[in-house]
């Protein structure tokens, strides 16, 4: 057979069921539900990669370089996504007062309306989860997730 092994000859360990997988699935299900609702609200941007920028943006504005760090993307990649969001009217660039060469990305009035609508959708999803789990189950979930986050 030589030096190269066939893929079928490689013994793979069995995949295990674990909490990380369940957390990932739950997060993906929430995100899909949120994106679907935002598209239904008239924001098709939530079907595109550039919507990631919106979730990484602070309300007071965020330096574009920091957005690249938060998103784990190149500065050029983030610049392209921000350009598209500027064209859509959701964000604007302003000079960074702490860095003469830098730019801060911040929400426009249209972007603030998007965030208002997003908060309404998030509350609606929370109510649905609370109904599914019951008040005690929902509270226990919130507590457990907070504990996991705090110990990370």
PDB file of C-alpha atoms in Angstrom:
ATOM      1  CA  UNK A   1       0.000   0.000   0.000  1.00  0.00           C
ATOM      2  CA  UNK A   2       2.936   2.326   0.476  1.00  0.00           C
ATOM      3  CA  UNK A   3       3.232   5.436   2.615  1.00  0.00           C
ATOM      4  CA  UNK A   4      -0.237   6.850   1.934  1.00  0.00           C
ATOM      5  CA  UNK A   5      -3.088   5.384   3.968  1.00  0.00           C
ATOM      6  CA  UNK A   6      -6.593   5.279   2.661  1.00  0.00           C
ATOM      7  CA  UNK A   7      -9.099   7.331   4.638  1.00  0.00           C
ATOM      8  CA  UNK A   8     -11.085   4.155   5.319  1.00  0.00           C
ATOM      9  CA  UNK A   9      -8.039   2.636   7.017  1.00  0.00           C
ATOM     10  CA  UNK A  10      -7.781   5.394   9.637  1.00  0.00           C
ATOM     11  CA  UNK A  11      -9.411   4.362  12.905  1.00  0.00           C
ATOM     12  CA  UNK A  12     -11.436   7.259  14.240  1.00  0.00           C
ATOM     13  CA  UNK A  13     -12.580   7.381  17.844  1.00  0.00           C
ATOM     14  CA  UNK A  14     -16.335   7.459  18.327  1.00  0.00           C
ATOM     15  CA  UNK A  15     -17.903  10.888  18.710  1.00  0.00           C
ATOM     16  CA  UNK A  16     -19.191  11.437  22.216  1.00  0.00           C
ATOM     17  CA  UNK A  17     -22.252  13.307  23.336  1.00  0.00           C
ATOM     18  CA  UNK A  18     -21.103  16.209  25.519  1.00  0.00           C
ATOM     19  CA  UNK A  19     -22.389  19.465  26.964  1.00  0.00           C
ATOM     20  CA  UNK A  20     -20.371  21.581  24.536  1.00  0.00           C
ATOM     21  CA  UNK A  21     -22.199  20.011  21.623  1.00  0.00           C
ATOM     22  CA  UNK A  22     -25.579  20.665  23.274  1.00  0.00           C
ATOM     23  CA  UNK A  23     -24.649  24.274  24.066  1.00  0.00           C
ATOM     24  CA  UNK A  24     -23.509  24.792  20.463  1.00  0.00           C
ATOM     25  CA  UNK A  25     -26.745  23.272  19.104  1.00  0.00           C
ATOM     26  CA  UNK A  26     -28.861  25.433  21.425  1.00  0.00           C
ATOM     27  CA  UNK A  27     -26.937  28.571  20.436  1.00  0.00           C
ATOM     28  CA  UNK A  28     -27.306  27.736  16.743  1.00  0.00           C
ATOM     29  CA  UNK A  29     -31.050  27.086  17.156  1.00  0.00           C
ATOM     30  CA  UNK A  30     -31.481  30.431  18.970  1.00  0.00           C
ATOM     31  CA  UNK A  31     -29.465  32.268  16.301  1.00  0.00           C
ATOM     32  CA  UNK A  32     -31.471  30.694  13.474  1.00  0.00           C
ATOM     33  CA  UNK A  33     -34.732  31.651  15.164  1.00  0.00           C
ATOM     34  CA  UNK A  34     -33.483  35.207  15.754  1.00  0.00           C
ATOM     35  CA  UNK A  35     -32.208  35.616  12.174  1.00  0.00           C
ATOM     36  CA  UNK A  36     -35.468  34.264  10.717  1.00  0.00           C
ATOM     37  CA  UNK A  37     -37.483  36.696  12.844  1.00  0.00           C
ATOM     38  CA  UNK A  38     -35.276  39.660  11.898  1.00  0.00           C
ATOM     39  CA  UNK A  39     -35.612  38.831   8.199  1.00  0.00           C
ATOM     40  CA  UNK A  40     -39.392  38.673   8.710  1.00  0.00           C
ATOM     41  CA  UNK A  41     -39.158  42.126  10.371  1.00  0.00           C
ATOM     42  CA  UNK A  42     -37.635  43.492   7.161  1.00  0.00           C
ATOM     43  CA  UNK A  43     -33.905  43.136   7.858  1.00  0.00           C
ATOM     44  CA  UNK A  44     -32.503  40.769   5.207  1.00  0.00           C
ATOM     45  CA  UNK A  45     -28.984  41.668   6.386  1.00  0.00           C
ATOM     46  CA  UNK A  46     -29.425  38.920   9.013  1.00  0.00           C
ATOM     47  CA  UNK A  47     -29.014  36.324   6.247  1.00  0.00           C
ATOM     48  CA  UNK A  48     -25.525  37.630   5.490  1.00  0.00           C
ATOM     49  CA  UNK A  49     -22.084  37.548   7.092  1.00  0.00           C
ATOM     50  CA  UNK A  50     -22.069  41.305   7.653  1.00  0.00           C
ATOM     51  CA  UNK A  51     -24.694  40.936  10.390  1.00  0.00           C
ATOM     52  CA  UNK A  52     -21.854  39.648  12.590  1.00  0.00           C
ATOM     53  CA  UNK A  53     -20.468  43.184  12.694  1.00  0.00           C
ATOM     54  CA  UNK A  54     -23.721  44.442  14.210  1.00  0.00           C
ATOM     55  CA  UNK A  55     -23.428  42.038  17.137  1.00  0.00           C
ATOM     56  CA  UNK A  56     -19.824  43.085  17.818  1.00  0.00           C
ATOM     57  CA  UNK A  57     -20.549  46.806  17.769  1.00  0.00           C
ATOM     58  CA  UNK A  58     -20.833  48.782  21.035  1.00  0.00           C
ATOM     59  CA  UNK A  59     -23.702  51.268  21.227  1.00  0.00           C
ATOM     60  CA  UNK A  60     -21.287  54.168  21.696  1.00  0.00           C
ATOM     61  CA  UNK A  61     -19.224  53.009  18.713  1.00  0.00           C
ATOM     62  CA  UNK A  62     -16.274  50.697  18.270  1.00  0.00           C
ATOM     63  CA  UNK A  63     -12.873  51.245  16.653  1.00  0.00           C
ATOM     64  CA  UNK A  64     -12.775  49.331  13.382  1.00  0.00           C
ATOM     65  CA  UNK A  65      -9.563  47.539  14.410  1.00  0.00           C
ATOM     66  CA  UNK A  66     -11.253  46.275  17.575  1.00  0.00           C
ATOM     67  CA  UNK A  67     -14.137  44.922  15.472  1.00  0.00           C
ATOM     68  CA  UNK A  68     -11.593  42.870  13.511  1.00  0.00           C
ATOM     69  CA  UNK A  69     -10.208  41.448  16.771  1.00  0.00           C
ATOM     70  CA  UNK A  70     -13.648  40.660  18.181  1.00  0.00           C
ATOM     71  CA  UNK A  71     -14.720  38.907  15.003  1.00  0.00           C
ATOM     72  CA  UNK A  72     -11.418  37.115  14.436  1.00  0.00           C
ATOM     73  CA  UNK A  73     -11.186  38.581  10.954  1.00  0.00           C
ATOM     74  CA  UNK A  74      -8.672  40.592   8.998  1.00  0.00           C
ATOM     75  CA  UNK A  75      -8.992  44.373   9.074  1.00  0.00           C
ATOM     76  CA  UNK A  76      -9.600  44.305   5.331  1.00  0.00           C
ATOM     77  CA  UNK A  77     -12.405  41.767   5.699  1.00  0.00           C
ATOM     78  CA  UNK A  78     -14.118  43.814   8.383  1.00  0.00           C
ATOM     79  CA  UNK A  79     -13.667  46.963   6.303  1.00  0.00           C
ATOM     80  CA  UNK A  80     -15.578  45.344   3.440  1.00  0.00           C
ATOM     81  CA  UNK A  81     -18.429  44.289   5.728  1.00  0.00           C
ATOM     82  CA  UNK A  82     -18.573  47.733   7.332  1.00  0.00           C
ATOM     83  CA  UNK A  83     -18.589  49.337   3.854  1.00  0.00           C
ATOM     84  CA  UNK A  84     -21.707  47.318   3.035  1.00  0.00           C
ATOM     85  CA  UNK A  85     -23.399  48.290   6.308  1.00  0.00           C
ATOM     86  CA  UNK A  86     -22.545  51.948   5.642  1.00  0.00           C
ATOM     87  CA  UNK A  87     -24.102  51.617   2.172  1.00  0.00           C
ATOM     88  CA  UNK A  88     -27.230  50.156   3.808  1.00  0.00           C
ATOM     89  CA  UNK A  89     -27.365  53.070   6.250  1.00  0.00           C
ATOM     90  CA  UNK A  90     -27.064  50.963   9.437  1.00  0.00           C
ATOM     91  CA  UNK A  91     -23.665  52.305  10.538  1.00  0.00           C
ATOM     92  CA  UNK A  92     -21.340  55.212   9.922  1.00  0.00           C
ATOM     93  CA  UNK A  93     -17.637  55.833  10.371  1.00  0.00           C
ATOM     94  CA  UNK A  94     -16.363  58.738  12.433  1.00  0.00           C
ATOM     95  CA  UNK A  95     -12.851  59.828  13.383  1.00  0.00           C
ATOM     96  CA  UNK A  96     -11.525  58.046  16.478  1.00  0.00           C
ATOM     97  CA  UNK A  97     -10.788  60.737  19.099  1.00  0.00           C
ATOM     98  CA  UNK A  98      -8.151  58.508  20.715  1.00  0.00           C
ATOM     99  CA  UNK A  99      -6.372  57.650  17.440  1.00  0.00           C
ATOM    100  CA  UNK A 100      -5.897  60.331  14.818  1.00  0.00           C
ATOM    101  CA  UNK A 101      -5.663  57.779  11.998  1.00  0.00           C
ATOM    102  CA  UNK A 102      -8.385  55.440  13.253  1.00  0.00           C
ATOM    103  CA  UNK A 103     -12.103  55.312  12.607  1.00  0.00           C
ATOM    104  CA  UNK A 104     -14.938  54.442  14.967  1.00  0.00           C
ATOM    105  CA  UNK A 105     -17.921  52.555  13.614  1.00  0.00           C
ATOM    106  CA  UNK A 106     -21.240  53.477  15.185  1.00  0.00           C
ATOM    107  CA  UNK A 107     -24.926  52.967  14.611  1.00  0.00           C
ATOM    108  CA  UNK A 108     -26.926  55.467  12.601  1.00  0.00           C
ATOM    109  CA  UNK A 109     -30.548  56.289  13.369  1.00  0.00           C
ATOM    110  CA  UNK A 110     -31.558  53.443  11.050  1.00  0.00           C
ATOM    111  CA  UNK A 111     -29.162  51.137  12.908  1.00  0.00           C
ATOM    112  CA  UNK A 112     -30.653  52.192  16.247  1.00  0.00           C
ATOM    113  CA  UNK A 113     -34.101  51.244  14.921  1.00  0.00           C
ATOM    114  CA  UNK A 114     -32.714  47.872  13.865  1.00  0.00           C
ATOM    115  CA  UNK A 115     -31.444  47.345  17.424  1.00  0.00           C
ATOM    116  CA  UNK A 116     -34.814  48.371  18.889  1.00  0.00           C
ATOM    117  CA  UNK A 117     -36.499  45.790  16.679  1.00  0.00           C
ATOM    118  CA  UNK A 118     -33.839  43.202  17.552  1.00  0.00           C
ATOM    119  CA  UNK A 119     -34.499  43.719  21.273  1.00  0.00           C
ATOM    120  CA  UNK A 120     -38.213  43.167  20.679  1.00  0.00           C
ATOM    121  CA  UNK A 121     -37.466  39.907  18.846  1.00  0.00           C
ATOM    122  CA  UNK A 122     -35.104  38.778  21.630  1.00  0.00           C
ATOM    123  CA  UNK A 123     -37.797  39.400  24.258  1.00  0.00           C
ATOM    124  CA  UNK A 124     -40.274  37.420  22.170  1.00  0.00           C
ATOM    125  CA  UNK A 125     -37.859  34.457  21.965  1.00  0.00           C
ATOM    126  CA  UNK A 126     -37.249  34.687  25.726  1.00  0.00           C
ATOM    127  CA  UNK A 127     -41.010  34.540  26.368  1.00  0.00           C
ATOM    128  CA  UNK A 128     -41.281  31.479  24.157  1.00  0.00           C
ATOM    129  CA  UNK A 129     -38.415  29.735  25.976  1.00  0.00           C
ATOM    130  CA  UNK A 130     -39.921  30.695  29.335  1.00  0.00           C
ATOM    131  CA  UNK A 131     -43.224  29.166  28.222  1.00  0.00           C
ATOM    132  CA  UNK A 132     -41.491  25.960  27.074  1.00  0.00           C
ATOM    133  CA  UNK A 133     -39.351  25.529  30.200  1.00  0.00           C
ATOM    134  CA  UNK A 134     -41.654  27.119  32.753  1.00  0.00           C
ATOM    135  CA  UNK A 135     -40.550  29.981  35.004  1.00  0.00           C
ATOM    136  CA  UNK A 136     -38.450  27.764  37.293  1.00  0.00           C
ATOM    137  CA  UNK A 137     -36.783  25.889  34.435  1.00  0.00           C
ATOM    138  CA  UNK A 138     -36.009  29.112  32.592  1.00  0.00           C
ATOM    139  CA  UNK A 139     -34.570  30.670  35.757  1.00  0.00           C
ATOM    140  CA  UNK A 140     -32.466  27.569  36.393  1.00  0.00           C
ATOM    141  CA  UNK A 141     -31.164  27.700  32.817  1.00  0.00           C
ATOM    142  CA  UNK A 142     -30.200  31.367  33.184  1.00  0.00           C
ATOM    143  CA  UNK A 143     -28.434  30.642  36.476  1.00  0.00           C
ATOM    144  CA  UNK A 144     -26.596  27.616  35.106  1.00  0.00           C
ATOM    145  CA  UNK A 145     -25.429  29.469  31.991  1.00  0.00           C
ATOM    146  CA  UNK A 146     -24.239  32.404  34.099  1.00  0.00           C
ATOM    147  CA  UNK A 147     -22.288  30.046  36.328  1.00  0.00           C
ATOM    148  CA  UNK A 148     -20.637  28.423  33.312  1.00  0.00           C
ATOM    149  CA  UNK A 149     -19.741  31.815  31.867  1.00  0.00           C
ATOM    150  CA  UNK A 150     -18.369  33.084  35.187  1.00  0.00           C
ATOM    151  CA  UNK A 151     -16.104  30.050  35.601  1.00  0.00           C
ATOM    152  CA  UNK A 152     -14.678  30.227  32.073  1.00  0.00           C
TER     153      UNK A 152
END
